[in-house]
Coordinates of C-alpha atoms in Angstrom, one line a residue:
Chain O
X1 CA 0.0 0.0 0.0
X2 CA 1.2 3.4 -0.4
X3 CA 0.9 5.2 3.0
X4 CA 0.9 8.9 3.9
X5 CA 1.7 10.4 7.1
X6 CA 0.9 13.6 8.0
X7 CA 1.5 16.1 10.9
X8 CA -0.6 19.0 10.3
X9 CA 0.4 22.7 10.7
X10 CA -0.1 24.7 13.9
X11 CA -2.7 26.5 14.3
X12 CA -2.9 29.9 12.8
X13 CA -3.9 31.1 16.1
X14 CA -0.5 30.7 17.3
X15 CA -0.2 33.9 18.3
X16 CA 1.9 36.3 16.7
X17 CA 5.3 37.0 18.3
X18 CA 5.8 33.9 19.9
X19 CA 9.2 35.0 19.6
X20 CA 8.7 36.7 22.7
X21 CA 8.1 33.0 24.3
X22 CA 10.4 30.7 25.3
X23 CA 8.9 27.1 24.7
X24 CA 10.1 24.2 24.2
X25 CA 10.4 24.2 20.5
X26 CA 6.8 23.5 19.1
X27 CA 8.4 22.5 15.8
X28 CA 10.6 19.2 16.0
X29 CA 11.3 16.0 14.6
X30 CA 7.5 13.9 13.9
X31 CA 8.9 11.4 16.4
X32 CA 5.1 9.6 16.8
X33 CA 4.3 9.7 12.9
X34 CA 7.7 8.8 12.5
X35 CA 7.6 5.8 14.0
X36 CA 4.5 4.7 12.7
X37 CA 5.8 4.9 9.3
X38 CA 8.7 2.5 10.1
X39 CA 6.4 -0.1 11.2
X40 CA 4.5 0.5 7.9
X41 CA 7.9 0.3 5.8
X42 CA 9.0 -3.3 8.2
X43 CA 5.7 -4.1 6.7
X44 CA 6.8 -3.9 3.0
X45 CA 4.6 -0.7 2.1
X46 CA 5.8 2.4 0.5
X47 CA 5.6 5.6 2.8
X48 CA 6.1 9.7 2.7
X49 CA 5.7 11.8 5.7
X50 CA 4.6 15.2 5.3
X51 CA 5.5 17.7 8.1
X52 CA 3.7 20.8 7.1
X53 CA 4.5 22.9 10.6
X54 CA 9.0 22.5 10.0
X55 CA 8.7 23.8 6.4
X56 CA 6.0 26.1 6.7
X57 CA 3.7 24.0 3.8
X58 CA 0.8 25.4 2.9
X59 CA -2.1 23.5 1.9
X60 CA -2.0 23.5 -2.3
X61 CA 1.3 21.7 -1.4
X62 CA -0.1 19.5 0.4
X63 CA -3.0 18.8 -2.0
X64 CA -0.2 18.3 -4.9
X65 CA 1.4 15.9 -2.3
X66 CA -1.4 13.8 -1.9
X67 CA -2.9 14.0 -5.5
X68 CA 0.4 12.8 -6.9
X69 CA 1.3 10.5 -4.3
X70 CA -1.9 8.9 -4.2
X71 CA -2.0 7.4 -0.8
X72 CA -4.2 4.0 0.2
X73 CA -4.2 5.3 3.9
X74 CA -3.1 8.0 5.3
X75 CA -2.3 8.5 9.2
X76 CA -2.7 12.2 10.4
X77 CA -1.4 12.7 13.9
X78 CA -3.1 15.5 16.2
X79 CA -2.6 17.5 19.4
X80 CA -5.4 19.5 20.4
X81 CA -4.3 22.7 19.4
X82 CA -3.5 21.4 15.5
X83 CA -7.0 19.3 15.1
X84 CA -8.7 21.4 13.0
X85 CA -5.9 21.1 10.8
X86 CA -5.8 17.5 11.4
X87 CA -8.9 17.0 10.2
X88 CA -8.2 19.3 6.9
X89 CA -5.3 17.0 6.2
X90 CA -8.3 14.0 6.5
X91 CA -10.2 15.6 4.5
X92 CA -7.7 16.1 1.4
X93 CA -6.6 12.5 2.0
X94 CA -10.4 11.4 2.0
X95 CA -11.0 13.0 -1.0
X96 CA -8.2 11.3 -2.8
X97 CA -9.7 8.5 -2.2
X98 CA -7.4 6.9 0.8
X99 CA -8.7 5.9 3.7
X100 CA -8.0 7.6 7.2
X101 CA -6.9 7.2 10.7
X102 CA -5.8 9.6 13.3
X103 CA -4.2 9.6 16.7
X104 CA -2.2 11.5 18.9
X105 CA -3.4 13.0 21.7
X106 CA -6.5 14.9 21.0
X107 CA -8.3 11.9 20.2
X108 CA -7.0 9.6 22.1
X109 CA -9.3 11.2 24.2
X110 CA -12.2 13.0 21.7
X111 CA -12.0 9.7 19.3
X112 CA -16.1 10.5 18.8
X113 CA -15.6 13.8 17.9
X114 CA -12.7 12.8 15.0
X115 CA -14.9 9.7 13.9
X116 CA -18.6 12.2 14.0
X117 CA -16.8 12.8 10.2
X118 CA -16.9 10.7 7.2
X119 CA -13.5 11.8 6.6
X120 CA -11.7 9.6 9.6
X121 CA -12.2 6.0 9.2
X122 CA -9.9 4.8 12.2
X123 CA -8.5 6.2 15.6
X124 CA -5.8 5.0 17.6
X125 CA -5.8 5.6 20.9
X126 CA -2.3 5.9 22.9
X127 CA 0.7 3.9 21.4
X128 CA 0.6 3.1 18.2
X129 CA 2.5 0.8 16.5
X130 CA 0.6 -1.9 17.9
X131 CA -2.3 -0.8 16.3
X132 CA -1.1 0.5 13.1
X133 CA 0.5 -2.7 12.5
X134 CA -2.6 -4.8 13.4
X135 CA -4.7 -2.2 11.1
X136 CA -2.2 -2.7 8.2
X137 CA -2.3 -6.4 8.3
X138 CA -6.1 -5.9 7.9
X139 CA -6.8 -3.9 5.3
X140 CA -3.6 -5.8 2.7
X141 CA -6.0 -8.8 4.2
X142 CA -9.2 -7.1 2.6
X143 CA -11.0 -6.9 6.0
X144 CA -12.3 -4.8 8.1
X145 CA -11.4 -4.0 11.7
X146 CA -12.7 -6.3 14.2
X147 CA -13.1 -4.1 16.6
X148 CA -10.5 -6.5 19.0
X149 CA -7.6 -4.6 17.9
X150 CA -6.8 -3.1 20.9
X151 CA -6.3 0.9 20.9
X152 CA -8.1 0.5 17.3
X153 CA -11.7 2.1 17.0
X154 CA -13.1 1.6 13.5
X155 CA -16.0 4.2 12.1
X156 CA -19.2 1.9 10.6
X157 CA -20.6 3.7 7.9
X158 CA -23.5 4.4 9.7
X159 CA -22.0 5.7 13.1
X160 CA -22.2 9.9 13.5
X161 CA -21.9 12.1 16.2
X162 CA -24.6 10.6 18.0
X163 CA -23.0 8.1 19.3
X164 CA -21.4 9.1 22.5
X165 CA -19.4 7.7 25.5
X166 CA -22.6 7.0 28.4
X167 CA -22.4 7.7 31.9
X168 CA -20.1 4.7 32.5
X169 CA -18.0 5.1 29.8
X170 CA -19.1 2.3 27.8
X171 CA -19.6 3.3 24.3
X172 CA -21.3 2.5 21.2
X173 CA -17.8 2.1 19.7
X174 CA -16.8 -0.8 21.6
X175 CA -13.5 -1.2 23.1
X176 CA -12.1 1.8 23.6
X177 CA -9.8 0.8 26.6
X178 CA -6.0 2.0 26.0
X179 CA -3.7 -0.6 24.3
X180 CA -1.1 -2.7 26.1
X181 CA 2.0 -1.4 26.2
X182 CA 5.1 -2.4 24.5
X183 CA 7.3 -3.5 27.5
X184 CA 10.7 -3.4 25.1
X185 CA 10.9 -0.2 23.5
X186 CA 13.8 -1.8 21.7
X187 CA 11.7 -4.3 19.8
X188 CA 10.8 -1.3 17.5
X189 CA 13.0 0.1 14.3
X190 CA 14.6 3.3 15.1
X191 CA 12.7 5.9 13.3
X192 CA 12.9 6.1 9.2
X193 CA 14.9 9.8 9.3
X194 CA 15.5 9.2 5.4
X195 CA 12.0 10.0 5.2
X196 CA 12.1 13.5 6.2
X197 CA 14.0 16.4 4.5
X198 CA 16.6 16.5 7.0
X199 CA 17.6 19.8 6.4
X200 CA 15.1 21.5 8.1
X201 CA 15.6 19.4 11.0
X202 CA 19.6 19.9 11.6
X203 CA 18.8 23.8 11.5
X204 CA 16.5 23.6 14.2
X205 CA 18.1 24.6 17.5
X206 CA 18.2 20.9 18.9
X207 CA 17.4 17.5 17.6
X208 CA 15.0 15.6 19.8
X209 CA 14.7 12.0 20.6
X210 CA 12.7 9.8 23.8
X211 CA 14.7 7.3 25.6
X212 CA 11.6 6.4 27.6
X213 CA 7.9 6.4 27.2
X214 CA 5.1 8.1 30.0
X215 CA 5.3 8.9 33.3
X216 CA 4.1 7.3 37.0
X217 CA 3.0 10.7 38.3
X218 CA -0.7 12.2 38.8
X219 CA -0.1 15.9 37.3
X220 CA -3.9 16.8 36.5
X221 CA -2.8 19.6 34.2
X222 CA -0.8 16.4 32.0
X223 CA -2.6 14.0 29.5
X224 CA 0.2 12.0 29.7
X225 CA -1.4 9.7 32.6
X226 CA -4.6 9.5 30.2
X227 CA -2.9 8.5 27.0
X228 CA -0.4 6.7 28.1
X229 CA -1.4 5.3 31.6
X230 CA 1.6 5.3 34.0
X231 CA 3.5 2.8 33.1
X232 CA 6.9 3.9 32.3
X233 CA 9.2 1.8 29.5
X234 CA 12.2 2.5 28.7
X235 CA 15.0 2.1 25.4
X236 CA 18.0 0.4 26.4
X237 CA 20.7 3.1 26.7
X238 CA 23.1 1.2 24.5
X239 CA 19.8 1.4 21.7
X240 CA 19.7 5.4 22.3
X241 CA 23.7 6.0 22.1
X242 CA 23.5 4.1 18.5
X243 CA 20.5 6.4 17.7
X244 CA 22.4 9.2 18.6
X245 CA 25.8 8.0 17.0
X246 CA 23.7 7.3 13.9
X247 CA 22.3 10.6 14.1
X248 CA 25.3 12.6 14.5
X249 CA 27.3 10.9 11.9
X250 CA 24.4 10.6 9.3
X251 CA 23.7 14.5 9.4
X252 CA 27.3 15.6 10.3
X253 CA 25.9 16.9 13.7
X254 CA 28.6 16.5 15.9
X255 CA 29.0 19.1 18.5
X256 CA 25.0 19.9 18.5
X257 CA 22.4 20.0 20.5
X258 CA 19.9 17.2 21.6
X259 CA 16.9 17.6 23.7
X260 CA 15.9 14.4 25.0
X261 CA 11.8 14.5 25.2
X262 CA 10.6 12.0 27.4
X263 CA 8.4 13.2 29.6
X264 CA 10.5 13.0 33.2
X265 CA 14.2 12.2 32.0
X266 CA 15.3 10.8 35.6
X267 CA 12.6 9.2 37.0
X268 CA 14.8 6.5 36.6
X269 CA 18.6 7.4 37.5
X270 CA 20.2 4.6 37.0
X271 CA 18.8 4.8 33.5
X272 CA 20.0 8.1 32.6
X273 CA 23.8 7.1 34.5
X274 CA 23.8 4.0 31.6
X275 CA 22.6 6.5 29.2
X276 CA 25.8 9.1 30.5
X277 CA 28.1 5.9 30.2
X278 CA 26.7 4.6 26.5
X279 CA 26.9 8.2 25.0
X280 CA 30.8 8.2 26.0
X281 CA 31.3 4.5 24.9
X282 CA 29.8 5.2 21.7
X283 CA 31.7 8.7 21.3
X284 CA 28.5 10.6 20.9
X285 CA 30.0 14.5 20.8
X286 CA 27.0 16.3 21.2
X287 CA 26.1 18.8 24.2
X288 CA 22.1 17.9 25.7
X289 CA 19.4 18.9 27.5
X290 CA 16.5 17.0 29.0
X291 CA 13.1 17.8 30.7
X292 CA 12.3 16.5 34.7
X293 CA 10.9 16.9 38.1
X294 CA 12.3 18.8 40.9
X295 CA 12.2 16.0 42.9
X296 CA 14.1 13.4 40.8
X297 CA 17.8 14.9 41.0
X298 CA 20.6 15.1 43.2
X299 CA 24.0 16.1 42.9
X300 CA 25.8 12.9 41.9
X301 CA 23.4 12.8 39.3
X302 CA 23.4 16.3 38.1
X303 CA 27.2 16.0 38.1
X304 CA 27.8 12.9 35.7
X305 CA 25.0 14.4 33.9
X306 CA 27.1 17.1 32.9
X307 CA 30.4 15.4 32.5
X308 CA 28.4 13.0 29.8
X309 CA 27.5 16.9 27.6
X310 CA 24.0 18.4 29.3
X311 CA 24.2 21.5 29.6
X312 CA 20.9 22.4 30.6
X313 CA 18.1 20.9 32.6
X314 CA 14.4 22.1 32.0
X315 CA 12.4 21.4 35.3
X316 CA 8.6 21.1 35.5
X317 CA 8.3 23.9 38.0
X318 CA 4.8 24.4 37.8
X319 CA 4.4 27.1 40.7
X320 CA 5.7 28.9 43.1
X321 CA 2.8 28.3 45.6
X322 CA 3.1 25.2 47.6
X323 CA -0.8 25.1 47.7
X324 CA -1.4 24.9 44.3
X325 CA 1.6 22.3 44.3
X326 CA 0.0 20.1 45.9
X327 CA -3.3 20.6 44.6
X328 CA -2.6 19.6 40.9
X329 CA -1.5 16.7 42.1
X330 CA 2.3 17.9 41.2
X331 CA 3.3 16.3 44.4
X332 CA 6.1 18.7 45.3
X333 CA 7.1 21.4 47.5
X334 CA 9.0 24.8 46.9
X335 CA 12.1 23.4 48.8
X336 CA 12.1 20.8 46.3
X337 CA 12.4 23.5 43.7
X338 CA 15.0 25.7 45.6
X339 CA 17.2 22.7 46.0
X340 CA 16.6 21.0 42.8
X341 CA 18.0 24.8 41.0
X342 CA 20.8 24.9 43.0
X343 CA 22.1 21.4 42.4
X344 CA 21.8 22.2 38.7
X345 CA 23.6 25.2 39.4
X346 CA 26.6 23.8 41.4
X347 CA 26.8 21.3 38.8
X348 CA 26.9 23.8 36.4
X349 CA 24.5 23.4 34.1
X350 CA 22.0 26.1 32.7
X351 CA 18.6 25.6 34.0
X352 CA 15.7 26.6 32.7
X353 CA 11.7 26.3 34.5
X354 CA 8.4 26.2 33.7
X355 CA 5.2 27.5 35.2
X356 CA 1.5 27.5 34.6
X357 CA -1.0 30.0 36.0
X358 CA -4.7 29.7 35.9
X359 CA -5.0 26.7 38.3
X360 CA -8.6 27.1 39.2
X361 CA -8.3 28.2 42.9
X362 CA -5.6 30.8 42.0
X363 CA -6.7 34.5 42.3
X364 CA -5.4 37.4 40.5
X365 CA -3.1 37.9 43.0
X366 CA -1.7 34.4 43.4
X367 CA -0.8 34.7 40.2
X368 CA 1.0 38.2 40.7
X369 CA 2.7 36.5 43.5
X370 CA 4.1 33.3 41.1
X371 CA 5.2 35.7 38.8
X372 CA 7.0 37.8 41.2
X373 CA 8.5 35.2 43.0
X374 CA 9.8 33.2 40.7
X375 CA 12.8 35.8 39.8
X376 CA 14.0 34.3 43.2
X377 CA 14.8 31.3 41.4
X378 CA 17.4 33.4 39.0
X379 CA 16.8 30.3 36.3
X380 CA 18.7 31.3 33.2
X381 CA 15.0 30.6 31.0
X382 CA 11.5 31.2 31.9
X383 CA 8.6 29.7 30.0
X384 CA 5.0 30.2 31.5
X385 CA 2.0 28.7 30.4
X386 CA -1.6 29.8 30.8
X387 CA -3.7 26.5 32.0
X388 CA -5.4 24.6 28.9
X389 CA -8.2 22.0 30.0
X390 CA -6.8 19.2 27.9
X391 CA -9.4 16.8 26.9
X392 CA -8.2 14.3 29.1
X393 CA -7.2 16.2 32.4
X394 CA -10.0 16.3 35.0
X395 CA -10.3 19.8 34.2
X396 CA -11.7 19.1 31.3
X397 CA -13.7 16.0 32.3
X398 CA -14.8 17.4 35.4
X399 CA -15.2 21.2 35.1
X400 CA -18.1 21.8 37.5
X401 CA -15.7 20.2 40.3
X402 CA -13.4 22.9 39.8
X403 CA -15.5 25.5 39.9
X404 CA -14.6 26.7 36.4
X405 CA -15.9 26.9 33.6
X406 CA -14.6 26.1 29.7
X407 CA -16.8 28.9 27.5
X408 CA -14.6 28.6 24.1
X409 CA -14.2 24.6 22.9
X410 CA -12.1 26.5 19.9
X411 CA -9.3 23.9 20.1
X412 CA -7.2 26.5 18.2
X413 CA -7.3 28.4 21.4
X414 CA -5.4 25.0 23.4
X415 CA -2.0 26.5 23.0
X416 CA -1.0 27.9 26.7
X417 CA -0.6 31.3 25.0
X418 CA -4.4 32.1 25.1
X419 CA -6.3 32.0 28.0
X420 CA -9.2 29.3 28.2
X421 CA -10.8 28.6 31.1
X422 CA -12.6 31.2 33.8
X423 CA -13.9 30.3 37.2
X424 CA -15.5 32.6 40.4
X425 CA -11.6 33.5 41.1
X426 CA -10.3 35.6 38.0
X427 CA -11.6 36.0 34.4
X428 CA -9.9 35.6 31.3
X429 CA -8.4 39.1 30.7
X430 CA -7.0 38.6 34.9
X431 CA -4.6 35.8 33.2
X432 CA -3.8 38.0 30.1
X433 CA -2.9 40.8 32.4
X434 CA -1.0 38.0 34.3
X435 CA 0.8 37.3 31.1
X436 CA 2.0 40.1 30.5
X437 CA 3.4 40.9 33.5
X438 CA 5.3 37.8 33.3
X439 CA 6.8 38.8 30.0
X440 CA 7.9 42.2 31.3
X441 CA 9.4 41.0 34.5
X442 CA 11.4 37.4 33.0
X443 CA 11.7 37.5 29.1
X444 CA 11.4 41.3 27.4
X445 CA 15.1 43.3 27.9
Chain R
X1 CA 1.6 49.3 4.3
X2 CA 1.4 52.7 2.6
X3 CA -1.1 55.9 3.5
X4 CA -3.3 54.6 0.7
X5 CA -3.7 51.5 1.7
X6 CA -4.1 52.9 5.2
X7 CA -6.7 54.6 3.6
X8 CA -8.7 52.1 2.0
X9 CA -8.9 50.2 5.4
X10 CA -10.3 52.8 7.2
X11 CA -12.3 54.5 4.5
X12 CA -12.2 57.9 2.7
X13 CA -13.2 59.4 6.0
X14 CA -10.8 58.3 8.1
X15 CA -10.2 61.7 9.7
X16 CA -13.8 61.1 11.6
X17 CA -13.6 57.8 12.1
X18 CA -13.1 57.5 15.8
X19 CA -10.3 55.2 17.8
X20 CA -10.4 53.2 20.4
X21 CA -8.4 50.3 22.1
X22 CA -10.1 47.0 22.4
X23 CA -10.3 46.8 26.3
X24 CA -12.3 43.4 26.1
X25 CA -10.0 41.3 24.2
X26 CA -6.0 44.0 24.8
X27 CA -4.2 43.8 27.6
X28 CA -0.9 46.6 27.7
X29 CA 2.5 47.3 29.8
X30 CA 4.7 49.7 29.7
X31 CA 8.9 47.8 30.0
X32 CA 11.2 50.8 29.5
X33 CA 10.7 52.6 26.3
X34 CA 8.8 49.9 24.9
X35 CA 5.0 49.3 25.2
X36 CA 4.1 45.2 25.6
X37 CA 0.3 44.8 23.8
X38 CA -0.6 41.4 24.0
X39 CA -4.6 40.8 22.1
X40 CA -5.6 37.6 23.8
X41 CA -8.8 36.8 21.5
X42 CA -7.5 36.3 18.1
X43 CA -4.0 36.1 20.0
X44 CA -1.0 38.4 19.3
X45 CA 2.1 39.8 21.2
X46 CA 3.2 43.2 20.4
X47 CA 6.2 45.5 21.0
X48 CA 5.7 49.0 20.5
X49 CA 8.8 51.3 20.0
X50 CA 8.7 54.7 21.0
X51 CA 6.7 56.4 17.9
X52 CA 4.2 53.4 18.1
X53 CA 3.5 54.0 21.7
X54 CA 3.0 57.6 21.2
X55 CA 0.5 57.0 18.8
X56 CA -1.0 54.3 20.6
X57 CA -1.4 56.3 23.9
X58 CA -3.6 58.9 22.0
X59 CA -6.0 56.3 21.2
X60 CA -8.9 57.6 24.8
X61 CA -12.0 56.5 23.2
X62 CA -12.9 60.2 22.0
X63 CA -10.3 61.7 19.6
X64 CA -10.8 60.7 16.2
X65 CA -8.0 59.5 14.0
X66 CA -7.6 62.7 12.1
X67 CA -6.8 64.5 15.5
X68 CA -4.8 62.1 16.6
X69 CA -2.6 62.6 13.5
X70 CA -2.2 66.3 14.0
X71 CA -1.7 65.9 17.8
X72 CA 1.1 63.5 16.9
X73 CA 2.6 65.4 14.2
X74 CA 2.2 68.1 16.7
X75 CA 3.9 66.3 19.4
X76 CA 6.8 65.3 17.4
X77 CA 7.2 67.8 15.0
X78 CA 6.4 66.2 12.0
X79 CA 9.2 63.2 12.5
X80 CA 6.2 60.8 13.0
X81 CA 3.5 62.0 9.9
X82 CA -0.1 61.6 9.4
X83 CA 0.5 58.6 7.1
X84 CA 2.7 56.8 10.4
X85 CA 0.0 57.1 12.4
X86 CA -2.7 55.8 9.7
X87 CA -0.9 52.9 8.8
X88 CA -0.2 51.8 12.6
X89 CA -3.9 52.4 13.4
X90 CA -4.7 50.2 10.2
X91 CA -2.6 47.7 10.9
X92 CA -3.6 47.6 15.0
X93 CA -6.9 47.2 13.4
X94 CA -6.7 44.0 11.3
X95 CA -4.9 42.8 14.1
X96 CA -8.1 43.8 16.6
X97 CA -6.2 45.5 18.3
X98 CA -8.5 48.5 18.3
X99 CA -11.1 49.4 17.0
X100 CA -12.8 52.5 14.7
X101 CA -16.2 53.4 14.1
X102 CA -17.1 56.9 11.8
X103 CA -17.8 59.6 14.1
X104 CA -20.8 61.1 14.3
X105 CA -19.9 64.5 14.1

């Protein structure tokens, strides 16, 4: 079969001069779509990724993509924030005749919505290659999904919005439990990088890759719990040092950056110490950074951390008010924080934090008070994030026990640089303001 | 964008049409000499340099554009002109930024 996969652009309500923001870069390597597309080529098919958001594509080149390519499926991956665009991308595919799934992690969680169109055939819900292989074997097989594919949720021709998850989360879908997860991480190909235009990539500030997959913690603000459950698994270090090696040699990138993306980098250290020790046994000359708790350091660790090439760490700060810490469900305190920065500091690496405001019991002035406060910190990068309701989090699920409320489902909006959600303790324009403070005080010269 | 096309944004009569910021949906700072407008509906961050945030800081609700122009020309001695001042409005304008209705005087 020939098979397309697509990551749609960001949203156009990006805002404008998100230059001002620092953000983990929003525009990086395809990593799920990616994969999926070597399990497709181990499967003997022929495959093209398009990845409209790295080199800018607009939409009559994607329509001369897919008319010339001809695709017999193709996979469109979605945040929230890019589904409307997703569901473009479905539509062009649909209407050159291929057939359609989605994932990601907008409908992991909103499957109904995505399959209320004729244009998506398929969803796959949390890891995918699973799935997509079981889906693949199908349809060369001339049949239809089963509906025991699990982590596969087929569109009848006759289903529309209508059909809705009940009160108990059954659903006129069938199963729509998560998949099992792949234990050995190792078991799949590394990811097809001939299959992307490189170039784009290797001028990026930083080349990303995971080393693990999900995360044990409770963060209600995270839809990693919900799409992945909290089961962590994890690449052998020795499989992510080739990958890297590879990498660096393959796109003469020696001496760059990497950003590793898993979503809590040492919640197993004696992970990250083999990956420290692999990276120097294979000779991988690059300089990193990586994303983690506040709790999940220390200063051995930091320290071999460093001599290995990080140079930065980018914690999960969240807030500066231990209330709100422990409310979320973050699970950790602002001495935590405090020791966790100077750690990274007396190892010397750069260290950069993150924070959200708009946590539904904050006031305006909490929020005044995070901002303010967390110059204390002297991190050498600020990002902050206004709170999005992810499908997915109980904010979302749950609004009424959180005493907000969600007046714009614009999934544009879902982009933590517009503010979403109001409840009896600020409005929309008190975050803005908020905002904006933060952007004098910690980014603007 | 050029005074013409300034023009043809806000009309033949933009010297009535009236000017104001869009409180509902425009939040501003002041950092230094530079003005911070971020427009949190359609979504937009903004740095105004000095001549901008002149301009911008005439906008009250009342003045109409046409005054503001010869306030600001007045104000700087001609280095920022009439046709600065229409294009920045223009522009603020597609970007919702503020908003003009004709005046009815």
């Amino acid at each position: 079969m020939r098979i397309l996969m697509m990551n749609p652009a960001l949203s156009n309500k990006f805002p404008n001069g998100r230059e001002l923001i620092h953000d983990v870069d929003l525009i990086h390597l395809p990593m799920g779509i990616l994969y999926l597309a070597g399990v497709a080529m181990q499967g003997g098919h022929d495959v093209r990724v398009i990845d409209m958001p790295v080199s800018n594509m607009g939409w009559t080149e994607v329509e001369r993509i897919v008319d010339e390519f001809r695709p017999h499926l193709a996979g469109v991956t979605t945040m929230t924030a890019t589904f409307p665009n997703a569901m473009r991308c479905a539509r062009i595919a649909k209407a050159a005749g291929a057939r359609v799934v989605m994932g990601g992690a907008h409908v992991t969680f909103e499957y109904a919505e995505a399959l209320s169109s004729d244009c998506v055939d398929y969803v796959i819900k949390g890891e995918g290659e699973q799935a997509f292989a079981s889906l693949l074997q199908m349809l060369v097989a001339g049949q239809a999904p089963d509906g025991k594919v699990s982590g596969l949720i087929a569109r009848p021709a006759q289903r529309r919005s209508r059909d809705r998850l009940d009160d108990k989360g059954a659903s006129s879908f069938g199963d729509t439990s998560l998949p099992k997860r792949i234990r050995n991480l190792d078991s799949i190909a590394f990811p097809p990088y001939d299959l992307l235009d490189m170039k784009h990539y290797v001028e990026l500030e930083a080349l990303g890759i995971h080393t693990s997959r999900g995360c044990p913690y409770r963060c209600d603000f995270c839809t990693i719990q919900g799409q992945w459950g909290r089961q962590v698994t994890w690449r052998s270090a020795d499989e992510v040092a080739r990958e890297m090696k590879w990498l660096v040699d393959r796109y003469a990138y020696r001496g760059r950056e990497f950003i590793f993306y898993d979503d809590t980098f040492t919640v197993n250290r004696a992970h990250v110490l083999d990956i420290c020790d692999s990276m120097k046994r294979w000779d991988v000359d690059v300089r990193w950074k990586a994303m983690t708790r506040v709790d999940r350091v220390d200063d051995d660790l930091l320290q071999r951390m460093k001599s290995s090439g990080c140079f930065r760490i980018i914690y999960g700060i969240e807030t500066t008010n231990e209330e709100s810490l422990a409310k979320c469900g973050k699970d950790t305190h602002i001495r935590d924080v405090f020791a966790a920065v100077r750690m990274a500091k007396e190892a010397g690496l750069e260290v950069a934090g993150y924070f959200i405001i708009g946590f539904p019991w904050e006031t305006r002035d909490d929020m005044s008070r995070v901002i303010d406060t967390m110059g204390a910190l002297e991190l050498d990068e600020y990002g902050l994030a206004m709170l999005a309701p992810y499908p997915g989090t109980p904010y979302f699920d749950h609004p009424e026990r959180f005493g907000i409320s969600i007046p714009d489902r614009d999934w544009e909006r879902f982009n933590h640089l517009l503010p979403i959600i109001e409840s009896k303790n600020f409005t929309r324009k008190d975050q803005a303001e908020a905002f904006v403070d933060y952007l004098c005080q910690h980014v603007i010269d | 964008m050029s005074l013409t096309e300034g023009r043809e944004i806000l009309g033949d009569d933009w010297r009535v049409t009236r000017v104001r910021i869009n409180h509902q949906s425009v939040v501003s700072r002041r950092k230094g000499n530079k003005l911070v407008v971020y427009e949190f509906d359609v979504g937009g961050f903004y740095v105004l340099n000095a001549s901008a945030q002149l301009i911008f800081e005439q906008i009250d609700g009342d003045r109409t554009l046409g005054q503001i122009a010869d306030r600001v020309e007045g104000l700087t001695s001609g280095t920022v002109s009439k046709c600065d001042v229409v294009e920045l409005v223009s522009e603020l304008q597609q970007l919702k930024v503020i908003l003009t209705e004709r005046s009815a005087s």
